[in-house]
Each structure stands twice: as C-alpha cells, then as structure tokens.
Amino acid sequence: MKKIINSPGDVVPEMIDGLVRAYPQYVERIPGTEAVVRSNKSSMDGKVGIVSGGGSGHEPAHPGFVGKGMLSAAVAGQVFTSPTPDQIYEAIKAVNTGRGVFLVIKNYSGDVMNFDMASDMAELDDIPVKSIIVDDDIAVENSLYTQGRRGVAGTVLMHKLVGAAADQGASLEEIEELANKALPHISTIAVALSAATVPEVGKPGFELADDEIEYGVGIHSEPGYRREKIKTSHELAEELVSKIDRELKLDATHRYAILVNGMGATPLMEQYVFSHDLLDELATRKIKPAFMKVGNYMTSIDMAGISLTIFDLIDEKWLDYLNYPVETIAW
Amino acid sequence: MITAEIVDKWMKLFYSKISEQKAYLSELDTPIGDGDHGNNMMRGMQGVEDSLDKLSNPDLKTILKTVAMALISKVGGAAGPLYGTAFLEMAKNCEKTQAPAELFKLALEGIKKRGGATTGDKTMIDVWAPAVAALETDSLSVEKIEAAAAGTKDLVAKKGRASYLGERSVGHLDPGAVSSQYLFESFIEAGGIE
C-alpha cells in the first residue's frame, strides 16, 4: 500500500484538520468531533439545518458540500464506517436555529442506525428532525430480502436540492416532501476498473484482472452485477445509459440533470472522454441535458471507475435548485 | 447472576480476544463486507477499557451503561449501534433482574429492533438467539456458541452489506456472528453462568 499518510489510524482527524485549515472561509470543525459546520453562521439563521455525512473516503463528500446554499454540517466517520450517534447529534445541535434539522442519509445499515440513534437523542432535546434515506444505486434490486438499494453519487444532487430549498426558507416539512418527491427520479450506476484500498486494511477490497471491469460496484467496493473484459468508453456509455433507461424510462420530452462522477483514481481526462460518449449516446435518444456536472463528487478512495447519475427533473423548481448559487469547497 | 465484577472481567477478556483476532475479523469481513470489523471492534474495546479504567467501584447499571456508551461512540458502522443497544438494554433492565437469561434476552430484542434483522439472516443474531435459548435452559457452552457462529457459513445474507451478494454470501462466516461468539465465550470465562 502506497499512500500519503502518517498512520492509518490518523487519516480521518488529520484529513478534517487539513480541510478546515485550508478552507476557513467555508468550514470549521465542531469542537471535539470529526464533523464540520459552516463558518458563515449567519447563513443558517432562521433556516432549516441540513446535516449529512457517512464514512470517510468519499471526499469531497460530505464536508466539501458544506456551505451557504447546501449542507449546514457534515459528519465524517472512520474510513467506510458510519459516524457515531454522539457526533451526528453534535452536528444537529450545531445547526439547529429553531426550525429543525433535516438529515440526508445514504442507505447503509450502519448509517441508518447511527443517524436514527442521533435523531432519538435530538428529539429528547425537542429538536424536530426529519430525514431522507437516499437509495439511488440501481445496480441492486430492491427487495425485501436485502438491505435494499445503496446511496451513492445521487446523494450529492439531493444535498444540492434540499440545501437550496432550505436557503430559500423552506420549512422542515416542505424539505421532507421535496426530498421524498425527488428521490425516485434519481438513478445512479457505476463501473469499476479497480478496487479501493482502505488505509487500515492495506489491500484492495476486491481483485479485478488488468483487463477486467465490473458493473454496478458500490462506493465501498460492494460487488456489482457483472464482470467482463474492459470495454471502450463508447460501449460503457451504452451499457450505463441503457441500465438507467430501464429504471427511469428516458423520455426526449423530459429535462434531465446528469452527474458524471469519478470514483477517485480515474483522471478527469477519462471522465471527459466518457462524457463525450455519454452525450452522443443521449443524443441518439434525442436527450440534451438541462444540467451537467463532471468530476469527483462522491469518490471511493482510490477506486478507478466512474458512476453516472441521471435525475429526471419532473418539477421545474428542481433545475432552479441545482443552479442556485452556493459557497462550498466542492460543488 | 451478572455482577459489576463479572462485567469488568468479561470486558477485559473480550478486549483481549478482539485484540488477538482483530486481523481475522477484518479478513472475514473482506469478502462479504468492507473489511473493517476487526479494526472497528478493536477501537470500540479500547474505548470501553479506557472508560472503565476511569470508574471506581461502579454498580452494575453504571458499568453496563459505560460499556454501551463507549461502544456507541467508538465503533461506528453497524456493529456500534447494535452492540451498544444490547448493553444499553441490559443497563436499563439490570435493576429488575440480574439473571443472564433475562438480560441477554432483552439485549437480543434490542438488537433485533435496532437492526430489523431476524434469525437466519446471517447476522450476529444467529449467535445471540441460540445463546439466549441455551441460557434459558442452563445449557450454554463454548461448543454451542462455536457451532452457532460456524452455522452462519451456510446462510444467505439478508441484512447489511453482505446482503448485496445474495447467494454468493454462502460459504463465508458472518463477522458479527464471530465477534459475538467471542463475546459469549468471554462471558462464560468470566464466570457469568456459574
């Protein structure tokens, strides 16, 4: 394992320290925690607080999206491990200005349980808390017999949506309604070229041969749905779009937002090559995105690969929310 | 009868087993999870030991609650809330009863409620449920616990990250079941069922 670190056990606190010291204009650490909160406190006055977070290793998610117009605070757990309830609870308290706090949770059993315990703690303090559990990864079939679909890169679009609504003064109930309405219209699918190495583990989470790829891998190296020989960017675009098409039923009369997300080790050069093929593929379906982002938003440490998120903007306001200005490190 | 002395001894024994098996637990977690169960439990048990060191002559409720809070705040992932909830349930109920069968049963109910899993889902419950049943008939033994943990190998995972593998999870032990095996073994070694 080659990594620029001091010791595997110190990665998270040192990363948070570096982040808040590099960007004091946006974020600061909540004392005694691995959570960061907006440094522009007055931007939270009279607004519903938005808290997200999860295991570390997905940077810039989640602290990179903290700032006016997006998240109020983000809680960082150990690498690929949910943060603990006490830390989430501190974040909730730090951002509550009286109108309640909305939690954006990715659908992993650990995250769901820890955020759930933190909500219980906040309720004891009479802080109203509501939440959305994001499950945009269509690689996993929804079933009673599994944990269900995972929360992946589409979560960042959810952050943007609820963050913009909160900044414009929406109530906790309105934000919950918005999140519930938007969620089924956000679909993500990934392809991995190599696995991530968790610093404390020291070796990759799975093995892929030099000429192999795997479709549908999760952001913690969870297994995907198919392995095969490496394909061209053009063929990858076809596969990923057709998979999402089966879910969202792409329609040339609809407006779509697109997020091409690098998983950590894939250069932007390749992400733009893929975007070229993706836009061609969408054009054959007469679809021209109304909004698009390309880059590293929800990474998986040093995994090579990309994910594609398509968001069907069935409500006109959603595009305005995506375009709403923010003051963050990474949006 | 569970006493504060037994819990103290129990946690020391559990800590030493987790330290010895840290790499093994993470290795079990790699094919069907995310490879960090040993590290997370190790961090949690270090937290438990640090917190217990600060107590002097605690009563049973205090020591159980201290264990729970240390696990909840240090482990993270799914194991933190699940083990933490188990000890929190014992702390909440230990003034009414100190019988292991009753306290572990309440703890098991807490785990089921928190995680939404049930017997046969290839989770820690597949060790906890037979262990509680054995406690109720005074027949808990190291062999029974080992057999219960080993039994998770043949199950299809229905909860947590391993559930994404479906049938492919068969053939792997559940790491949470194995750490639970160590927990019950430590309990027996600490004199919990004597």
Coordinates of C-alpha atoms in Angstrom, one line a residue:
Chain A
M1 CA 0.0 0.0 0.0
K2 CA 1.4 3.4 -1.0
K3 CA -0.5 6.3 0.5
I4 CA 0.4 9.9 1.6
I5 CA -0.4 9.4 5.2
N6 CA 1.3 9.4 8.6
S7 CA -0.5 6.4 10.2
P8 CA -3.7 4.6 9.0
G9 CA -5.5 5.4 12.3
D10 CA -4.9 9.1 12.0
V11 CA -6.2 9.6 8.5
V12 CA -9.7 10.9 9.4
P13 CA -8.7 13.5 12.1
E14 CA -5.8 14.7 10.0
M15 CA -7.8 15.0 6.8
I16 CA -10.5 17.0 8.6
D17 CA -7.9 19.2 10.1
G18 CA -6.3 19.9 6.7
L19 CA -9.6 20.6 5.2
V20 CA -10.8 23.1 7.7
R21 CA -7.5 24.9 7.8
A22 CA -7.3 25.1 4.0
Y23 CA -10.8 26.4 3.7
P24 CA -11.6 28.5 6.8
Q25 CA -13.8 30.7 4.6
Y26 CA -16.3 27.8 4.2
V27 CA -16.0 25.4 7.1
E28 CA -14.8 24.9 10.7
R29 CA -14.6 21.8 12.9
I30 CA -17.3 21.3 15.6
P31 CA -15.0 21.1 18.7
G32 CA -14.4 17.5 19.9
T33 CA -15.8 15.9 16.8
E34 CA -14.9 14.9 13.2
A35 CA -17.8 17.0 12.0
V36 CA -17.6 20.3 10.1
V37 CA -20.0 23.1 10.1
R38 CA -20.4 26.3 8.0
S39 CA -18.1 29.1 9.2
N40 CA -20.7 31.5 7.9
K41 CA -23.1 31.1 10.9
S42 CA -25.4 33.9 9.9
S43 CA -26.3 32.0 6.7
M44 CA -28.1 29.4 8.9
D45 CA -30.2 31.9 10.9
G46 CA -33.9 31.2 10.6
K47 CA -33.2 28.3 8.1
V48 CA -33.8 24.5 8.5
G49 CA -30.4 22.9 9.1
I50 CA -29.2 20.3 6.7
V51 CA -26.9 17.6 8.0
S52 CA -25.3 14.7 6.1
G53 CA -22.3 12.5 6.4
G54 CA -21.1 9.0 6.4
G55 CA -17.9 7.0 6.4
S56 CA -14.8 8.9 5.1
G57 CA -13.1 8.0 1.9
H58 CA -15.8 9.7 -0.4
E59 CA -14.2 13.1 -0.5
P60 CA -15.1 15.8 -1.4
A61 CA -18.4 14.3 0.0
H62 CA -19.5 15.2 2.5
P63 CA -17.6 18.1 4.1
G64 CA -16.8 19.6 0.6
F65 CA -20.5 20.3 0.2
V66 CA -20.9 22.3 3.5
G67 CA -21.6 26.0 3.0
K68 CA -24.3 28.5 2.3
G69 CA -26.9 27.1 -0.1
M70 CA -26.0 23.4 0.5
L71 CA -25.2 21.5 3.7
S72 CA -25.1 23.1 7.1
A73 CA -22.9 20.4 8.6
A74 CA -21.3 17.1 7.6
V75 CA -20.2 14.3 9.9
A76 CA -17.2 12.2 9.0
G77 CA -16.9 8.6 10.3
Q78 CA -13.9 6.4 10.1
V79 CA -13.0 5.3 6.5
F80 CA -16.0 3.5 5.0
T81 CA -17.6 3.4 8.5
S82 CA -20.6 5.3 9.6
P83 CA -20.1 8.2 12.1
T84 CA -21.3 7.6 15.6
P85 CA -24.6 8.9 17.0
D86 CA -22.9 11.3 19.5
Q87 CA -21.1 13.1 16.7
I88 CA -24.1 13.3 14.5
Y89 CA -26.1 14.7 17.5
E90 CA -23.4 17.4 18.0
A91 CA -23.8 18.4 14.3
I92 CA -27.6 18.5 14.7
K93 CA -27.3 20.8 17.7
A94 CA -24.7 23.0 16.0
V95 CA -27.0 23.8 13.0
N96 CA -30.4 24.0 14.7
T97 CA -31.6 27.5 14.8
G98 CA -35.2 26.7 15.8
R99 CA -36.8 25.5 12.5
G100 CA -35.5 21.9 12.9
V101 CA -32.9 19.8 11.1
F102 CA -33.1 17.6 8.0
L103 CA -30.8 14.6 7.7
V104 CA -29.6 13.2 4.3
I105 CA -28.6 9.6 5.0
K106 CA -27.3 7.1 2.5
N107 CA -28.9 3.7 2.6
Y108 CA -26.4 1.6 4.5
S109 CA -27.4 -0.3 7.6
G110 CA -24.7 1.4 9.7
D111 CA -25.6 4.9 8.6
V112 CA -29.3 4.3 9.0
M113 CA -28.9 3.0 12.6
N114 CA -26.4 5.7 13.7
F115 CA -28.4 8.6 12.3
D116 CA -31.5 7.0 13.8
M117 CA -30.0 6.9 17.3
A118 CA -28.8 10.6 16.8
S119 CA -32.4 11.6 15.9
D120 CA -33.7 9.9 19.0
M121 CA -31.1 11.9 21.1
A122 CA -32.2 15.2 19.3
E123 CA -35.8 14.5 20.0
L124 CA -35.1 14.3 23.7
D125 CA -33.9 17.9 23.3
D126 CA -37.1 18.8 21.4
I127 CA -35.2 19.5 18.2
P128 CA -37.5 18.5 15.3
V129 CA -35.6 16.1 13.0
K130 CA -36.7 14.6 9.7
S131 CA -34.7 12.7 7.2
I132 CA -34.4 11.1 3.8
I133 CA -32.6 7.8 3.1
V134 CA -31.1 8.0 -0.3
D135 CA -31.0 4.8 -2.3
D136 CA -30.1 5.8 -5.9
D137 CA -27.9 2.9 -6.8
I138 CA -29.9 0.9 -9.3
A139 CA -27.2 -1.9 -9.5
V140 CA -29.0 -3.5 -6.6
E141 CA -32.5 -4.9 -7.0
N142 CA -34.9 -3.6 -4.4
S143 CA -36.1 -6.5 -2.4
L144 CA -37.4 -7.4 1.0
Y145 CA -34.5 -9.8 1.3
T146 CA -31.6 -7.4 1.1
Q147 CA -30.7 -4.1 2.7
G148 CA -32.1 -2.5 -0.5
R149 CA -30.5 -0.1 -2.8
R150 CA -27.4 1.8 -1.7
G151 CA -27.0 5.6 -1.5
V152 CA -24.2 6.7 -3.9
A153 CA -23.4 9.8 -6.1
G154 CA -27.0 10.9 -6.5
T155 CA -26.9 11.8 -2.8
V156 CA -24.9 14.9 -3.8
L157 CA -27.8 16.1 -6.0
M158 CA -30.1 15.5 -3.0
H159 CA -27.8 17.7 -0.9
K160 CA -28.0 20.4 -3.6
L161 CA -31.8 20.3 -3.8
V162 CA -32.6 20.3 -0.1
G163 CA -29.8 22.8 0.6
A164 CA -31.2 25.3 -1.9
A165 CA -34.7 24.9 -0.6
A166 CA -33.6 25.4 3.0
D167 CA -31.7 28.5 2.0
Q168 CA -34.8 29.9 0.3
G169 CA -36.7 29.4 3.6
A170 CA -38.5 26.1 3.1
S171 CA -39.9 24.5 6.2
L172 CA -38.8 21.1 7.6
E173 CA -42.0 19.5 6.2
E174 CA -41.6 21.2 2.8
I175 CA -38.0 19.9 2.6
E176 CA -39.1 16.4 3.6
E177 CA -41.8 16.5 0.9
L178 CA -39.3 17.8 -1.7
A179 CA -36.8 15.0 -0.9
N180 CA -39.4 12.3 -1.0
K181 CA -40.7 13.5 -4.3
A182 CA -37.3 13.8 -6.0
L183 CA -35.7 10.6 -4.7
P184 CA -37.4 8.1 -7.1
H185 CA -36.2 10.2 -10.1
I186 CA -32.5 10.0 -9.3
S187 CA -30.7 6.9 -10.6
T188 CA -27.0 6.0 -10.5
I189 CA -25.0 3.2 -11.9
A190 CA -21.2 2.7 -11.6
V191 CA -18.4 0.8 -13.3
A192 CA -15.2 -0.1 -11.6
L193 CA -11.8 -0.7 -13.1
S194 CA -10.0 -1.4 -9.8
A195 CA -10.9 -1.6 -6.1
A196 CA -10.2 0.9 -3.3
T197 CA -7.7 0.2 -0.6
V198 CA -8.8 1.2 3.0
P199 CA -5.7 2.5 4.8
E200 CA -6.3 0.4 7.9
V201 CA -6.8 -2.8 5.8
G202 CA -3.9 -2.2 3.5
K203 CA -5.0 -4.1 0.4
P204 CA -7.7 -3.7 -2.2
G205 CA -11.3 -4.6 -1.3
F206 CA -11.6 -7.0 -4.3
E207 CA -9.4 -8.1 -7.2
L208 CA -10.0 -7.3 -10.8
A209 CA -7.7 -8.6 -13.5
D210 CA -5.8 -6.0 -15.5
D211 CA -8.2 -6.3 -18.4
E212 CA -11.4 -6.7 -16.4
I213 CA -14.1 -4.3 -15.3
E214 CA -17.1 -4.7 -13.0
Y215 CA -20.5 -3.0 -13.5
G216 CA -22.6 -1.9 -10.5
V217 CA -19.9 -1.8 -7.9
G218 CA -20.8 0.3 -4.8
I219 CA -18.8 3.1 -3.2
H220 CA -17.3 0.8 -0.6
S221 CA -16.3 -1.9 -3.1
E222 CA -19.6 -3.7 -2.7
P223 CA -19.9 -6.3 -5.5
G224 CA -21.6 -5.3 -8.8
Y225 CA -23.8 -7.2 -11.2
R226 CA -21.4 -8.3 -14.0
R227 CA -17.8 -8.7 -14.7
E228 CA -16.3 -8.6 -18.2
K229 CA -13.3 -7.7 -20.3
I230 CA -12.6 -3.9 -20.5
K231 CA -14.8 -2.1 -23.0
T232 CA -14.4 1.2 -24.9
S233 CA -15.8 4.4 -23.3
H234 CA -18.4 4.3 -26.1
E235 CA -19.6 0.8 -25.0
L236 CA -19.5 1.8 -21.3
A237 CA -21.8 4.8 -22.1
E238 CA -24.2 2.5 -23.9
E239 CA -24.3 0.0 -21.1
L240 CA -24.8 2.5 -18.3
V241 CA -27.4 4.6 -20.1
S242 CA -29.4 1.5 -21.1
K243 CA -29.3 0.3 -17.5
I244 CA -30.7 3.7 -16.2
D245 CA -33.2 3.8 -19.1
R246 CA -34.7 0.6 -17.8
E247 CA -35.2 2.4 -14.5
L248 CA -36.2 6.0 -15.4
K249 CA -37.7 5.3 -18.9
L250 CA -35.8 8.2 -20.5
D251 CA -38.1 10.4 -22.5
A252 CA -37.0 13.1 -25.0
T253 CA -39.7 15.4 -23.7
H254 CA -38.3 15.4 -20.2
R255 CA -35.5 17.6 -18.8
Y256 CA -32.5 15.8 -17.2
A257 CA -29.6 16.6 -14.9
I258 CA -26.5 14.5 -15.4
L259 CA -23.7 13.8 -13.0
V260 CA -20.6 12.0 -14.3
N261 CA -18.7 11.2 -11.1
G262 CA -15.1 9.9 -10.8
M263 CA -14.5 7.2 -8.2
G264 CA -11.1 8.6 -7.1
A265 CA -8.4 7.2 -9.3
T266 CA -9.9 8.0 -12.7
P267 CA -8.4 11.1 -14.3
L268 CA -10.7 13.9 -15.5
M269 CA -9.3 13.3 -18.9
E270 CA -11.1 9.9 -19.0
Q271 CA -14.2 11.4 -17.4
Y272 CA -14.5 13.9 -20.2
V273 CA -13.9 11.2 -22.8
F274 CA -16.8 9.3 -21.2
S275 CA -18.9 12.5 -21.2
H276 CA -18.3 12.8 -24.9
D277 CA -19.6 9.3 -25.5
L278 CA -22.4 9.7 -22.9
L279 CA -23.7 12.9 -24.6
D280 CA -23.6 11.1 -28.0
E281 CA -25.5 8.2 -26.6
L282 CA -28.1 10.5 -25.1
A283 CA -28.3 12.4 -28.3
T284 CA -29.3 9.2 -30.2
R285 CA -32.2 9.2 -27.8
K286 CA -32.9 12.9 -28.5
I287 CA -31.9 13.9 -25.0
K288 CA -30.0 17.1 -24.3
P289 CA -29.2 17.5 -20.6
A290 CA -30.6 20.6 -18.9
F291 CA -27.8 20.5 -16.3
M292 CA -24.5 18.6 -16.2
K293 CA -21.5 18.1 -13.9
V294 CA -18.4 16.2 -14.4
G295 CA -15.8 15.4 -11.8
N296 CA -15.0 13.8 -8.4
Y297 CA -18.0 14.3 -6.2
M298 CA -18.6 11.0 -4.3
T299 CA -15.4 9.0 -4.5
S300 CA -14.3 5.7 -3.2
I301 CA -10.8 6.4 -2.0
D302 CA -8.5 5.2 -4.9
M303 CA -11.0 3.1 -6.8
A304 CA -10.7 3.6 -10.6
G305 CA -14.0 3.9 -12.3
I306 CA -17.0 6.3 -12.8
S307 CA -20.6 6.5 -11.9
L308 CA -23.4 8.0 -14.0
T309 CA -26.3 9.7 -12.3
I310 CA -29.4 10.8 -14.2
F311 CA -32.0 12.9 -12.5
D312 CA -35.4 13.3 -14.2
L313 CA -36.3 17.0 -13.5
I314 CA -40.1 16.5 -13.5
D315 CA -40.6 19.6 -11.3
E316 CA -39.4 22.9 -12.8
K317 CA -38.2 24.2 -9.5
W318 CA -35.6 21.4 -9.3
L319 CA -33.5 22.8 -12.0
D320 CA -33.5 26.2 -10.2
Y321 CA -32.4 24.5 -7.1
L322 CA -29.5 22.8 -9.0
N323 CA -28.4 26.2 -10.4
Y324 CA -28.9 28.0 -7.1
P325 CA -25.5 29.6 -6.0
V326 CA -23.6 28.0 -3.2
E327 CA -20.5 28.8 -1.2
T328 CA -18.8 25.4 -0.8
I329 CA -15.4 23.8 -1.4
A330 CA -16.5 21.3 -3.9
W331 CA -19.9 21.9 -5.7
Chain B
M1 CA -26.2 -13.5 38.4
I2 CA -24.5 -10.8 36.5
T3 CA -22.5 -8.5 38.7
A4 CA -20.3 -5.5 38.1
E5 CA -17.2 -7.6 38.8
I6 CA -18.2 -10.1 36.2
V7 CA -18.9 -7.4 33.6
D8 CA -15.4 -5.9 34.3
K9 CA -13.7 -9.3 33.9
W10 CA -15.9 -10.1 30.9
M11 CA -14.9 -6.9 29.1
K12 CA -11.2 -7.5 29.8
L13 CA -11.4 -11.0 28.3
F14 CA -13.5 -9.8 25.3
Y15 CA -10.9 -7.0 24.7
S16 CA -8.1 -9.5 24.7
K17 CA -9.9 -11.8 22.3
I18 CA -10.7 -8.9 20.0
S19 CA -7.1 -7.8 20.1
E20 CA -5.9 -11.3 19.2
Q21 CA -8.5 -11.8 16.4
K22 CA -8.6 -8.2 15.0
A23 CA -6.9 -9.2 11.7
Y24 CA -9.0 -12.4 11.4
L25 CA -12.3 -10.5 12.0
S26 CA -11.4 -7.9 9.3
E27 CA -10.4 -10.7 7.0
L28 CA -13.8 -12.4 7.5
D29 CA -15.4 -9.0 6.7
T30 CA -13.5 -8.5 3.4
P31 CA -15.3 -10.9 1.0
I32 CA -18.8 -10.1 2.3
G33 CA -18.5 -6.7 3.9
D34 CA -15.9 -3.9 3.8
G35 CA -13.0 -5.4 5.7
D36 CA -13.1 -3.3 8.9
H37 CA -15.0 -5.3 11.5
G38 CA -11.8 -6.2 13.5
N39 CA -10.5 -2.6 13.4
N40 CA -13.9 -1.2 14.4
M41 CA -14.3 -3.6 17.3
M42 CA -10.7 -3.0 18.4
R43 CA -11.3 0.7 18.5
G44 CA -14.5 0.2 20.5
M45 CA -13.0 -2.2 23.1
Q46 CA -10.1 0.2 23.6
G47 CA -12.7 2.9 24.3
V48 CA -14.5 0.5 26.7
E49 CA -11.3 -0.2 28.6
D50 CA -10.4 3.5 28.8
S51 CA -13.9 4.4 30.1
L52 CA -13.9 1.5 32.6
D53 CA -10.5 2.5 33.9
K54 CA -11.9 5.8 35.0
L55 CA -14.7 4.2 37.1
S56 CA -14.1 3.2 40.7
N57 CA -16.3 0.6 42.2
P58 CA -19.2 1.1 39.8
D59 CA -22.5 -0.5 40.3
L60 CA -23.9 -2.9 37.6
K61 CA -26.0 -0.3 35.9
T62 CA -23.2 2.2 35.7
I63 CA -20.7 -0.3 34.3
L64 CA -23.2 -1.6 31.7
K65 CA -24.1 1.9 30.6
T66 CA -20.5 2.9 30.4
V67 CA -19.8 -0.1 28.1
A68 CA -22.8 0.8 26.0
M69 CA -21.8 4.5 25.5
A70 CA -18.2 3.6 24.7
L71 CA -19.3 1.1 22.0
I72 CA -21.9 3.5 20.6
S73 CA -19.4 6.4 20.4
K74 CA -16.3 4.4 19.3
V75 CA -17.2 1.5 17.0
G76 CA -19.3 3.2 14.3
G77 CA -20.6 1.2 11.3
A78 CA -23.5 -1.2 12.1
A79 CA -21.7 -3.0 14.9
G80 CA -21.5 0.1 17.1
P81 CA -25.3 0.8 17.4
L82 CA -26.1 -3.0 17.6
Y83 CA -23.6 -3.9 20.4
G84 CA -24.3 -0.5 22.1
T85 CA -28.0 -1.1 22.0
A86 CA -27.5 -4.6 23.5
F87 CA -25.6 -3.2 26.5
L88 CA -27.9 -0.2 26.8
E89 CA -30.9 -2.6 27.1
M90 CA -29.0 -4.6 29.8
A91 CA -28.2 -1.3 31.7
K92 CA -31.9 -0.2 31.5
N93 CA -33.2 -3.5 32.9
C94 CA -30.4 -4.7 35.3
E95 CA -32.1 -3.2 38.4
K96 CA -35.1 -5.5 37.8
T97 CA -33.2 -8.7 37.1
Q98 CA -29.6 -9.8 37.1
A99 CA -30.3 -13.2 35.5
P100 CA -28.2 -13.7 32.4
A101 CA -31.0 -15.4 30.5
E102 CA -33.4 -12.4 31.0
L103 CA -30.8 -9.7 30.4
F104 CA -29.4 -11.3 27.3
K105 CA -32.9 -11.8 26.0
L106 CA -33.8 -8.1 26.4
A107 CA -30.5 -7.3 24.8
L108 CA -31.3 -9.6 21.8
E109 CA -34.7 -7.9 21.4
G110 CA -32.9 -4.5 21.3
I111 CA -30.6 -5.8 18.6
K112 CA -33.5 -7.1 16.5
K113 CA -35.4 -3.8 16.9
R114 CA -32.4 -1.6 16.0
G115 CA -31.2 -3.6 13.0
G116 CA -34.5 -5.1 11.8
A117 CA -32.9 -8.5 11.3
T118 CA -34.2 -11.8 12.5
T119 CA -32.9 -15.4 12.9
G120 CA -31.4 -16.8 9.7
D121 CA -30.4 -13.5 8.1
K122 CA -26.7 -14.3 8.6
T123 CA -26.1 -11.7 11.3
M124 CA -24.9 -11.6 14.9
I125 CA -28.5 -12.7 15.8
D126 CA -27.7 -16.2 14.6
V127 CA -25.3 -16.4 17.6
W128 CA -27.3 -14.4 20.1
A129 CA -30.6 -16.2 19.6
P130 CA -29.3 -19.8 20.2
A131 CA -27.1 -18.4 23.1
V132 CA -30.2 -16.9 24.8
A133 CA -32.1 -20.1 24.2
A134 CA -29.3 -22.1 25.8
L135 CA -29.1 -19.6 28.7
E136 CA -32.8 -20.2 29.3
T137 CA -32.2 -23.9 29.7
D138 CA -28.9 -23.5 31.6
S139 CA -27.1 -25.3 28.8
L140 CA -24.9 -22.5 27.4
S141 CA -21.4 -23.8 26.4
V142 CA -18.5 -22.8 24.3
E143 CA -19.2 -25.7 21.9
K144 CA -22.8 -24.4 21.3
I145 CA -21.7 -20.9 20.6
E146 CA -18.9 -22.0 18.3
A147 CA -21.4 -24.2 16.4
A148 CA -23.8 -21.3 16.1
A149 CA -21.2 -19.0 14.7
A150 CA -20.0 -21.7 12.3
G151 CA -23.6 -22.2 11.2
T152 CA -23.7 -18.7 9.6
K153 CA -21.4 -20.1 6.9
D154 CA -24.3 -21.9 5.2
L155 CA -26.7 -19.0 5.4
V156 CA -27.6 -16.4 2.7
A157 CA -27.2 -12.9 4.0
K158 CA -30.4 -10.8 4.1
K159 CA -29.2 -7.8 6.1
G160 CA -26.3 -5.3 5.9
R161 CA -23.7 -5.1 3.1
A162 CA -23.3 -8.9 2.8
S163 CA -27.0 -9.0 1.5
Y164 CA -25.9 -7.4 -1.8
L165 CA -24.0 -10.7 -2.5
G166 CA -27.1 -12.8 -2.1
E167 CA -26.3 -16.5 -2.8
R168 CA -22.6 -15.6 -3.1
S169 CA -22.5 -14.8 0.6
V170 CA -22.9 -18.6 1.3
G171 CA -19.6 -20.2 2.3
H172 CA -18.4 -17.2 4.4
L173 CA -18.8 -16.8 8.2
D174 CA -20.6 -13.7 9.3
P175 CA -18.0 -11.5 11.1
G176 CA -20.6 -10.1 13.6
A177 CA -21.5 -13.6 14.5
V178 CA -17.9 -14.5 15.1
S179 CA -17.3 -11.4 17.3
S180 CA -20.5 -12.3 19.2
Q181 CA -19.0 -15.8 19.6
Y182 CA -16.0 -14.2 21.4
L183 CA -18.4 -12.1 23.5
F184 CA -20.3 -15.1 24.8
E185 CA -17.1 -17.1 25.3
S186 CA -15.6 -14.3 27.3
F187 CA -18.8 -14.2 29.3
I188 CA -18.5 -17.9 30.2
E189 CA -14.8 -17.5 31.0
A190 CA -15.6 -14.5 33.3
G191 CA -17.8 -16.8 35.3
G192 CA -21.1 -15.4 34.0
I193 CA -23.0 -18.7 34.1
E194 CA -21.6 -20.1 37.3

